[in-house]
């Protein structure tokens, strides 16, 4: 990412300690990183290091204990309207009694858009995820991969500044995961979205990311930020991307093993 590209999400000295009945549990000590406009950043690290906790702090679901996170220079203080979230458990995030179109329409209701623009956004989002024609179907009539596409369509119809995803492709089969990863790259191109992903899958992180943010130590810190410049679009170039970045993969695996 060029230096001239503005910072969209800035995290400075973020710390998080959970207060429990049995005492304080310091989970995150000090996280500092930037994600630039239109960038895909993946957060990786050993199990239990605090990746989901970080996303909870950034999306206002948990208060930070220290530090600041900003979107376009404005401090996050509660659930930010500029963000949309996609979870691993798509079955829990979609309303089974609403059609696909109504599920995608749901978060648009409080934007008070003109009806034509609202419907245009729904059509464009479903087209972007390859689900044109599925508007009248119910989530339970769709495969797991298709349901996750609906969840992604709902997020992109909202047109957030930052799309945050927690293990978004972990519950689908390998082939569907590849398709959803490519979809993610296309969304970035088409909508210019900044995307922050937590993933356990190092190949996925290397394939998708402009930067991989590695968390380590306990309580967690950023132990390494690995910039990845593929020198062109990655979509459809999976084999080449993974071969070229085998060294990076090995390095990230090593860092995570050391931290875990
Ligand atoms: N509400 C809570 N109260 C107290 N401790 C919590 C709470 N939520 C999470 N934790 C603890 O914080 C630590 C980090 O959890 P978190 O889910 O953020 O890790 P993670 O890196 O996302 O893990 P995984 O990779 O296994 O999904 C864990 O030790 C967990 O038990």
PDB file of C-alpha atoms in Angstrom, residues 69 131 157 208 251 258:
ATOM      1  CA  UNK A  69      -9.005   3.138  17.853  1.00  0.00           C
ATOM      2  CA  UNK A 131     -26.877 -14.657  -5.642  1.00  0.00           C
ATOM      3  CA  UNK A 157     -25.188  -3.447   0.920  1.00  0.00           C
ATOM      4  CA  UNK A 208      -5.871 -12.180   0.936  1.00  0.00           C
ATOM      5  CA  UNK A 251       7.734 -17.386   8.678  1.00  0.00           C
ATOM      6  CA  UNK A 258       6.720 -19.392  19.020  1.00  0.00           C
TER       7      UNK A 258
END
